[in-house]
Coordinates of C-alpha atoms and ligand atoms in Angstrom, one line a residue:
Chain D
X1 CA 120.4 70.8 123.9
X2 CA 117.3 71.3 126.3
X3 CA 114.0 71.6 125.1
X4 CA 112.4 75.2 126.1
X5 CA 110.6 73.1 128.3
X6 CA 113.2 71.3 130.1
X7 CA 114.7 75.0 130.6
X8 CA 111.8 75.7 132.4
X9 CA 111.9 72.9 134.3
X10 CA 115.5 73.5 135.6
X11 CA 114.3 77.6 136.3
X12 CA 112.0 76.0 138.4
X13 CA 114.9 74.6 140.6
X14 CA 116.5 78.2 140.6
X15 CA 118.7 77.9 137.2
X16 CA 119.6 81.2 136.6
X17 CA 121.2 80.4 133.2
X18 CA 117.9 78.8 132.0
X19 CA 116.2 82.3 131.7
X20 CA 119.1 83.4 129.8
X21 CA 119.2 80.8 127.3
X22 CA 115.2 81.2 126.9
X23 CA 115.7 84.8 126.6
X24 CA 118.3 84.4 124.0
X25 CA 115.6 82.5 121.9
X26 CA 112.3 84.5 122.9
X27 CA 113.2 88.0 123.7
X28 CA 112.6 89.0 120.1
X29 CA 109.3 87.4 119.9
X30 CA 108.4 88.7 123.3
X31 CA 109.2 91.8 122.7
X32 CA 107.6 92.2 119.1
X33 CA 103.9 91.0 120.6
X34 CA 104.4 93.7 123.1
X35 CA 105.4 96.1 120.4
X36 CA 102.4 94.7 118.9
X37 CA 100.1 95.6 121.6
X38 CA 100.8 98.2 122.9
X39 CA 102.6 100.4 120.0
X40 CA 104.8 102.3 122.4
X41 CA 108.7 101.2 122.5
X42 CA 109.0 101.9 126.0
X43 CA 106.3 100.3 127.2
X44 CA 107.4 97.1 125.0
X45 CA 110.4 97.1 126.7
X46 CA 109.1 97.5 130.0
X47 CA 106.9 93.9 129.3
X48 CA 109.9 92.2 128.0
X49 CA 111.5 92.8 131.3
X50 CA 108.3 92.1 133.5
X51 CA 107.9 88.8 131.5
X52 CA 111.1 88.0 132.2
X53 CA 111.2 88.3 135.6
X54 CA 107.8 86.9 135.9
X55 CA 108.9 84.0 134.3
X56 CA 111.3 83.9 136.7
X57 CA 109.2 84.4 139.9
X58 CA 106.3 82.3 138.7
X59 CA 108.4 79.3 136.9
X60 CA 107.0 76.9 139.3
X61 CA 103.1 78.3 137.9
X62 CA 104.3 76.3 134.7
X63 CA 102.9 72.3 134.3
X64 CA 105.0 70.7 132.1
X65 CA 102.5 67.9 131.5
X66 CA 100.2 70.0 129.7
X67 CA 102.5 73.5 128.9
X68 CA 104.2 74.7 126.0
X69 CA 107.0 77.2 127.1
X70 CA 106.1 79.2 124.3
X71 CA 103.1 79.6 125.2
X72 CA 103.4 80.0 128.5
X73 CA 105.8 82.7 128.2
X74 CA 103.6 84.5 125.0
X75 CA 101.1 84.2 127.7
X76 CA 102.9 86.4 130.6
X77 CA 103.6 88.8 127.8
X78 CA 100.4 88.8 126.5
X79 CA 98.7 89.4 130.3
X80 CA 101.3 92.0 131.1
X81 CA 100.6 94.1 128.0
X82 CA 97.0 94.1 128.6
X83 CA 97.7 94.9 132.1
X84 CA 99.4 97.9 131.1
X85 CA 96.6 99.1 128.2
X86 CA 94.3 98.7 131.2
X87 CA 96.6 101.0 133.4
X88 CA 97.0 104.0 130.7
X89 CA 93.3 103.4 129.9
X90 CA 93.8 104.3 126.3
X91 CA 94.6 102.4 123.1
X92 CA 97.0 103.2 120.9
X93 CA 96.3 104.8 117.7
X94 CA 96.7 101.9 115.1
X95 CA 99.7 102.7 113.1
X96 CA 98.8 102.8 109.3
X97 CA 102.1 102.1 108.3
X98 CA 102.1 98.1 109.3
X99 CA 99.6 95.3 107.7
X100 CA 100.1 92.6 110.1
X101 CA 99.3 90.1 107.9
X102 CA 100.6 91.1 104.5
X103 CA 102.8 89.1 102.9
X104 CA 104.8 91.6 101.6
X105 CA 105.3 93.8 104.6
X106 CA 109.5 93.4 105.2
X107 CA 110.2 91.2 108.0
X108 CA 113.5 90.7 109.1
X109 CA 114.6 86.8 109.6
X110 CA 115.7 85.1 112.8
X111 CA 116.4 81.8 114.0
X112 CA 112.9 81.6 116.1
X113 CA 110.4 82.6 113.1
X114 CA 111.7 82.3 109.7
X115 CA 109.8 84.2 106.4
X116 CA 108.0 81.3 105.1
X117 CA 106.3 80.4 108.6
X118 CA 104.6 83.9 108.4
X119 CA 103.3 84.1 105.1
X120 CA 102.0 80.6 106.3
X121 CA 100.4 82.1 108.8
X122 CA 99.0 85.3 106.9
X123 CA 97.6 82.8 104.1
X124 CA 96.0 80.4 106.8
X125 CA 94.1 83.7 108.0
X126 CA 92.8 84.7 104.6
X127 CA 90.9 81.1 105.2
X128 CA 89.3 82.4 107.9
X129 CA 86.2 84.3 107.9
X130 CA 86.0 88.0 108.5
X131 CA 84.7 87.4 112.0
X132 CA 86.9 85.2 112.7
X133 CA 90.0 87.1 111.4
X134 CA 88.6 90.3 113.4
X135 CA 88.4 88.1 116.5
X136 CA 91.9 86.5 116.3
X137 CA 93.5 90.0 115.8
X138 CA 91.6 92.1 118.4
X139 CA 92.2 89.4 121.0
X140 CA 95.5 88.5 120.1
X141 CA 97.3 91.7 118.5
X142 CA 94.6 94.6 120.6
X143 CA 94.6 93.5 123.8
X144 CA 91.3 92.9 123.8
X145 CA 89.6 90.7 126.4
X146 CA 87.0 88.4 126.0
X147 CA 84.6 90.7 128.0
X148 CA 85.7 93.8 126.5
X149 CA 84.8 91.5 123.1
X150 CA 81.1 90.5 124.4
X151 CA 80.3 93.6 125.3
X152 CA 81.7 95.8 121.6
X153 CA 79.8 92.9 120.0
X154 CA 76.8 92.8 122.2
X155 CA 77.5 88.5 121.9
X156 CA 77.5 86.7 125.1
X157 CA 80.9 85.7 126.8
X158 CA 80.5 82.2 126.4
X159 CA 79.7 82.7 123.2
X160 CA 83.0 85.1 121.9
X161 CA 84.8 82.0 123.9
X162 CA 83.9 79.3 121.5
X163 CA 84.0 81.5 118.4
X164 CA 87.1 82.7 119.5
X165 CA 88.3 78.8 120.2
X166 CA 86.9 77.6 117.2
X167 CA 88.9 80.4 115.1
X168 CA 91.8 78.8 116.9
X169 CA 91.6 75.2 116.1
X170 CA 89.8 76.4 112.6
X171 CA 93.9 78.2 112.1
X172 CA 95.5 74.6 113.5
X173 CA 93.5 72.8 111.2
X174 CA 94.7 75.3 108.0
X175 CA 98.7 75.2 109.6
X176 CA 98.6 71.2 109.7
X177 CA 101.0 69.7 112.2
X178 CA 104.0 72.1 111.7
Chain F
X1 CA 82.2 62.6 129.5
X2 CA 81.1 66.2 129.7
X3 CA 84.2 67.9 128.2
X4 CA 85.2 71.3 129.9
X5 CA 85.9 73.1 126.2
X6 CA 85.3 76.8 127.4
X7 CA 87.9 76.6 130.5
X8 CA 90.6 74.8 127.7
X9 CA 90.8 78.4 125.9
X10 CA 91.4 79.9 129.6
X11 CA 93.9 77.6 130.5
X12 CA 95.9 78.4 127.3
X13 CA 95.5 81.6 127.8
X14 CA 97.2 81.4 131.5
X15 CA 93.5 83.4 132.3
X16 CA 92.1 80.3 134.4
X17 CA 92.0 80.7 138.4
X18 CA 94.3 77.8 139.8
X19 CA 91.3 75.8 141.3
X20 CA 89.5 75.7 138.2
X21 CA 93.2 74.7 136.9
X22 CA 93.4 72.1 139.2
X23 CA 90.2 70.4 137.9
X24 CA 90.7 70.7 134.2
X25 CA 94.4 69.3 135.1
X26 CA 92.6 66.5 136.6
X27 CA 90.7 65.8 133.2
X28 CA 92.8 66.2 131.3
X29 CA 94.7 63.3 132.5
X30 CA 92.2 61.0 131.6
X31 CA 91.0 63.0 128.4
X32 CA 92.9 62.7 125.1
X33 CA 90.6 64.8 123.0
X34 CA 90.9 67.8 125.4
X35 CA 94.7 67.3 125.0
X36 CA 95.4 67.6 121.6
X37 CA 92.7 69.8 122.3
X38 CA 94.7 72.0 124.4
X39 CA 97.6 71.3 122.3
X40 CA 95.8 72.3 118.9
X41 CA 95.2 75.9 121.0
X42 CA 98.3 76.1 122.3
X43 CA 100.0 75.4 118.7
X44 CA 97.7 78.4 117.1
X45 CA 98.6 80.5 119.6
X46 CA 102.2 80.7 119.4
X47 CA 101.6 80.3 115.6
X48 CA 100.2 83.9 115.9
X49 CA 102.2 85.4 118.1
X50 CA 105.5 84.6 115.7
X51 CA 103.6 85.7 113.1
X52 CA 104.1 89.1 113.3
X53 CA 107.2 91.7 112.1
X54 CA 110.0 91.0 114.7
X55 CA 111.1 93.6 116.2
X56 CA 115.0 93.4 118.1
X57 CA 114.5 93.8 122.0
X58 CA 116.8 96.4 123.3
X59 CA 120.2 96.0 124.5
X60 CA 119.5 97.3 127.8
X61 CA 116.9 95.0 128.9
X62 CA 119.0 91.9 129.8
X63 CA 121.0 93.5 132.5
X64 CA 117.9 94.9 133.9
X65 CA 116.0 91.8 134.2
X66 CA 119.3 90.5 136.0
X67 CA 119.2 92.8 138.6
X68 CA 115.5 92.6 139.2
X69 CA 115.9 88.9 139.6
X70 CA 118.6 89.6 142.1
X71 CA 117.8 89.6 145.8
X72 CA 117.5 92.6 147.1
X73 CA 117.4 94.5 150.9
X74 CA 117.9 98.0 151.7
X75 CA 121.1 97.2 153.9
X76 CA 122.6 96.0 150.4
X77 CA 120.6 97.8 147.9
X78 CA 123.4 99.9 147.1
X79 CA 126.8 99.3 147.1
X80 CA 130.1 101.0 146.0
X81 CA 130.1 98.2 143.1
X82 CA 126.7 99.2 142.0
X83 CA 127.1 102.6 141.9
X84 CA 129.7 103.2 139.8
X85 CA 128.2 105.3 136.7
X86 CA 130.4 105.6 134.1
X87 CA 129.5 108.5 131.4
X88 CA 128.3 107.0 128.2
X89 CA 128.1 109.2 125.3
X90 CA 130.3 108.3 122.9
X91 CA 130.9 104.8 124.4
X92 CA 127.5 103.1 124.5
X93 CA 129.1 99.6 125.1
X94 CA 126.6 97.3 126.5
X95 CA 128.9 97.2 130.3
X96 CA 127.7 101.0 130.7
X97 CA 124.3 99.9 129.9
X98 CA 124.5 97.7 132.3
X99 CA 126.3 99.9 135.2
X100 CA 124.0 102.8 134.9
X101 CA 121.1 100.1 134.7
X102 CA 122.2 98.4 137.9
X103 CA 122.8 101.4 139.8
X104 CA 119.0 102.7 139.1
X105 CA 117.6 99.7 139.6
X106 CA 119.6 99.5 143.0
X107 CA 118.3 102.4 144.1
X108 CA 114.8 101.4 143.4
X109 CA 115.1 98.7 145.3
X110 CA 116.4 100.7 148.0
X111 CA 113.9 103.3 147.8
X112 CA 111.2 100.6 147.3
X113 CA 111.9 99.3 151.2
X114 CA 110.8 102.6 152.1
X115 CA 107.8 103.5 149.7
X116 CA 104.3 103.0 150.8
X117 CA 102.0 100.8 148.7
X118 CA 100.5 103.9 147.2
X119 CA 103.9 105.5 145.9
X120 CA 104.2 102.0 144.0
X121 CA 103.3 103.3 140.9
X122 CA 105.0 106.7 141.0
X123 CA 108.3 104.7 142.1
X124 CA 107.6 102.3 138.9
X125 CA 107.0 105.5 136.8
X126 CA 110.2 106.7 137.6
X127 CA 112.2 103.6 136.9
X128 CA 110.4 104.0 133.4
X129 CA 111.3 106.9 133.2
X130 CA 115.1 106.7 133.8
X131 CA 115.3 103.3 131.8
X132 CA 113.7 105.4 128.8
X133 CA 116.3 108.1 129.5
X134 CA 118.8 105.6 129.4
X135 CA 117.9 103.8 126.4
X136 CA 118.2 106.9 124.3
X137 CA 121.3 107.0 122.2
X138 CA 122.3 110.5 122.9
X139 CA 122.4 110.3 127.2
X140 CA 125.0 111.2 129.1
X141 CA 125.6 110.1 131.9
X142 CA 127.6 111.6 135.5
X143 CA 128.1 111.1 138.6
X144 CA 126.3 113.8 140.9
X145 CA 128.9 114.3 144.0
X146 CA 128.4 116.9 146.7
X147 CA 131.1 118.9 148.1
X148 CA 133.1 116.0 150.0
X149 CA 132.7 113.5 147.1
X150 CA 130.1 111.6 148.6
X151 CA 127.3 110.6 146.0
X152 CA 123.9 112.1 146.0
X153 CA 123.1 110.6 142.9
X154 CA 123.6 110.8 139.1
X155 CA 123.4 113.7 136.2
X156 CA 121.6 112.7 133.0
X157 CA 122.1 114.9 129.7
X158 CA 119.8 114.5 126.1
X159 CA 121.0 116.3 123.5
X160 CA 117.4 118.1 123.1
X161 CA 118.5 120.1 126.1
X162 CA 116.9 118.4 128.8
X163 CA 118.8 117.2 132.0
X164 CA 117.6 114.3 135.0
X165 CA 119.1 114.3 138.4
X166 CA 118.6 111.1 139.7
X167 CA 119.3 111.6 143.7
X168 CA 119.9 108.9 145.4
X169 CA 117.4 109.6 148.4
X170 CA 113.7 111.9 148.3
X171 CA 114.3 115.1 150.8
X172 CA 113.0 115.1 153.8
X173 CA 109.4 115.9 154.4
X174 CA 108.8 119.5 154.7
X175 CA 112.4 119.7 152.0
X176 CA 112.6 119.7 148.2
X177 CA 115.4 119.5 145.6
X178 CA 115.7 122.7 143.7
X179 CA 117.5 123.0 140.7
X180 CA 119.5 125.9 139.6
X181 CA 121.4 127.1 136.3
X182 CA 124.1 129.2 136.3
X183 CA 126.0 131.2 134.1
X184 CA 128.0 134.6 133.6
X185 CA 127.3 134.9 137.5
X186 CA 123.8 134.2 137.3
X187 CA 121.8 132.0 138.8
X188 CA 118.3 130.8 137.9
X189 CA 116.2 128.5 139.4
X190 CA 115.4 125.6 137.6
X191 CA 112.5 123.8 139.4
X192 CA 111.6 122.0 142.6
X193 CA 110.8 118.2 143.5
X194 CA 110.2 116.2 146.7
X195 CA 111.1 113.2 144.8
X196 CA 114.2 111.7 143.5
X197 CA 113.9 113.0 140.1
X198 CA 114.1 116.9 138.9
X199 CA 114.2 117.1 135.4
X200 CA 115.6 120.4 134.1
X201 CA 116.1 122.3 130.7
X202 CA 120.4 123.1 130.7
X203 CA 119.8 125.1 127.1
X204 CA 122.4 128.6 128.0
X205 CA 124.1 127.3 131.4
X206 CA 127.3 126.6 132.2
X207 CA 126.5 124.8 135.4
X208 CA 123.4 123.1 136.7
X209 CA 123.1 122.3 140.1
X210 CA 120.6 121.4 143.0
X211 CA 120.4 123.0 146.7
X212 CA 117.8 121.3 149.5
X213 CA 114.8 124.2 150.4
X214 CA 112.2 124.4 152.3
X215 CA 109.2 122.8 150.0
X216 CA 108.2 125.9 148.5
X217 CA 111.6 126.8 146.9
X218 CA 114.3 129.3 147.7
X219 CA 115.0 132.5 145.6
X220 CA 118.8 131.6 146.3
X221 CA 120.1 128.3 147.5
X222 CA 120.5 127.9 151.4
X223 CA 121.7 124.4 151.1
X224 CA 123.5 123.7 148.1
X225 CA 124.1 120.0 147.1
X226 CA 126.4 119.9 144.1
X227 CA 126.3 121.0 140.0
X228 CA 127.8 119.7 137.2
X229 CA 129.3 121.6 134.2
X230 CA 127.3 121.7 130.9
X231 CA 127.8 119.6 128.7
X232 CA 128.9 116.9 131.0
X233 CA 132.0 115.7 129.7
X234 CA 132.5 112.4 129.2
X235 CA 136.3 112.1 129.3
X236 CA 138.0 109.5 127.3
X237 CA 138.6 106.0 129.4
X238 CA 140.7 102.4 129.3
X239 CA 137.6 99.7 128.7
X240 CA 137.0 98.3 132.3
X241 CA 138.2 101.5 134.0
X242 CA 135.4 103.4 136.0
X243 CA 136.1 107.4 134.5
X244 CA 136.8 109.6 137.0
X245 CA 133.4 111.6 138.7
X246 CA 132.6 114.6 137.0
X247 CA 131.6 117.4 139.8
X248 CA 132.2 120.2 141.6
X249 CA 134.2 120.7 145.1
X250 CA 133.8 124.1 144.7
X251 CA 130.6 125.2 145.7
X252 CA 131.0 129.1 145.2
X253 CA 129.0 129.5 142.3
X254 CA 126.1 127.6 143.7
X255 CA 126.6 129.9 147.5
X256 CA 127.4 133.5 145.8
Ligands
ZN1 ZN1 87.7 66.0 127.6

């Protein structure tokens, strides 16, 4: 079987049937970030399908010296969602119902992300400091950008860029080479 | 070696320009810390975004990524194939998905040849708008044919009492699409657009239709177009047959 990489890699050289297979396995996952972001089913949906087709149109954008598919594709999704925050220039209303990083929220399995990888996840994040966490979750689950960051926390850019690095590689370290 | 850390976060992020890409690809050929570096970034990423409560993408979606990705010019933006609408209540197979999804998006595209940058938006809002009609699990769905059977487009029904003709081209400039409901005899008029869309409330007719007018609206129809009878009825087909059109040849009621 190809790696997602390799499907990439054949995308680039017009394989239609690449972007199916990689939407078989990421559509879920794509989907559920922009669900994520931008609280609004419709507007999920319509980033599933621009990330798709971006993925498409831009395949050639993607190095796979350096890349990850995944994220490169998480990426697109993530851009695209922020894009289209920027365009209704209005956040959502957080919805009180979900604790993104509760163990014991009900998640449904699936082949991509299983139960235990998450709870991973949520426990790494209770490593973290507050800061930290709040960074991780406003850039990654808000929308927010790294501007928009600096100036709600009066920090310069450069700085919110390594804190939000270090929170990265500070997560890495607590996952271990998964 | 002055390591470039900042523009490592950018580049996993997709959010560096592609000069600046260029250079940082250029190190980190020759840099091993910055790529496990980049890897370590990468990793934590996707780590997140799988993190969260999966959600199922909907059904629709596929088939309208498909036929964005598909070539498209106006001479071949629509044909007989694509516009085949078949009515879907009560038979919300993923192949009617995927007809009434193809034959919107081929309009778009159509319609998109002939939109100015400025109407991009308003042409996108639309799509949405139809996709989010069509992703509801109580639409209905006709085809919306004038007098001689040609198409002008396509009749979607909610059950909350709402109803979207989708016409196939915008009236003319200086025209507009006015809706009309009729029953016992009575007409009313339902609303106006210059667009493709008119969305109407059918609650208490027996027959919506739409007539072309002069921008401002008619009191009665001068030009009628076509009308559909309320509910739309989807009649009961063979998988893999198209159903027959539901419309009117008989234009009396919209005229009188
Ligand atoms: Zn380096």
């Amino acid at each position: 079987m190809d790696t997602e990489e390799q499907l990439i890699i054949r995308l680039q050289s017009g394989d239609e049937t690449s972007l199916a297979k990689l939407y078989d396995l990421l559509s879920n996952q794509v989907f559920s970030l922009a669900l994520q972001i931008l609280r609004n089913r419709e507007d999920a949906q319509e980033v599933l399908q621009d990330t798709f087709v971006k993925l498409y149109q831009n395949a050639e954008r993607f190095n796979p010296e350096f890349g990850s598919a995944r994220a490169y594709i998480y990426t697109i999704a993530r851009n695209e969602s922020r894009m289209r925050l920027r365009a209704k220039q209005s956040r959502p209303q957080k919805l009180a119902d979900i604790d993104l990083h509760d163990p014991a929220s009900t998640f449904e399995a699936n082949q991509v992300t299983d139960h235990d990888s998450r709870i991973t996840v949520a426990k790494a994040l209770e490593h973290l400091t507050r800061e930290d966490q709040h960074l991780l979750q406003a850039s990654f689950f808000e929308g927010y950008s790294h501007a928009e960051l600096a100036e709600q926390t009066g920090l310069p850019l450069g700085t919110i860029k390594s804190k939000v690095r270090r929170a990265l590689l500070k997560l890495r370290d607590l996952l271990g080479d998964v | 070696m002055s390591h470039p850390t900042d523009f490592l976060l950018d580049y996993a992020l997709a959010e560096l320009e592609p000069e600046k890409s260029l250079e940082l690809e250029a190190h980190l050929r020759q840099c091993e810390s910055c790529r496990s570096e980049l890897k370590a970034l990468q990793a934590s990423f996707v780590a997140l975004s799988e993190s969260l409560p999966l959600a199922t993408a909907p059904a629709a979606s596929w088939a309208i990524i498909q036929e964005r990705i598909k070539p498209q010019t106006p001479s071949s933006g629509i044909t007989e194939e694509k516009i085949i609408l078949t009515p879907i209540k009560n038979r919300r197979s993923w192949q009617a998905f995927a007809l009434a999804a193809s034959f919107i998006l081929a309009l778009a595209g159509f319609f998109w040849a002939f939109q100015t940058q400025q109407n991009y938006k308003q042409v996108r809002a639309e799509q949405r708008k139809v996709a989010g009609w069509l992703s509801r699990p109580d639409v209905a769905s006709v085809q919306f044919l004038d007098d001689k059977g040609d198409r002008l487009g396509s009749v979607l029904t909610l059950s909350d009492g709402r109803a979207l003709f989708v016409l196939r081209d915008p009236p003319e400039k200086g025209l507009a699409y006015q809706a009309w409901g009729m029953v016992n005899g009575q007409r009313t008029s339902l609303g106006l657009s210059n667009r493709t869309l008119l969305e109407v409330s059918y609650t208490g007719y027996d027959f919506i239709g739409t007539s072309l007018e002069p921008e401002g609206g008619s009191p009665a129809p001068t030009h009628p177009l076509g009308r559909v009878a309320i509910p739309l009825e989807p009649r009961p087909a063979p998988e893999n047959k198209p159903d027959t059109p539901t419309s009117s040849k008989d234009q009396t009621f919209l005229e009188g």
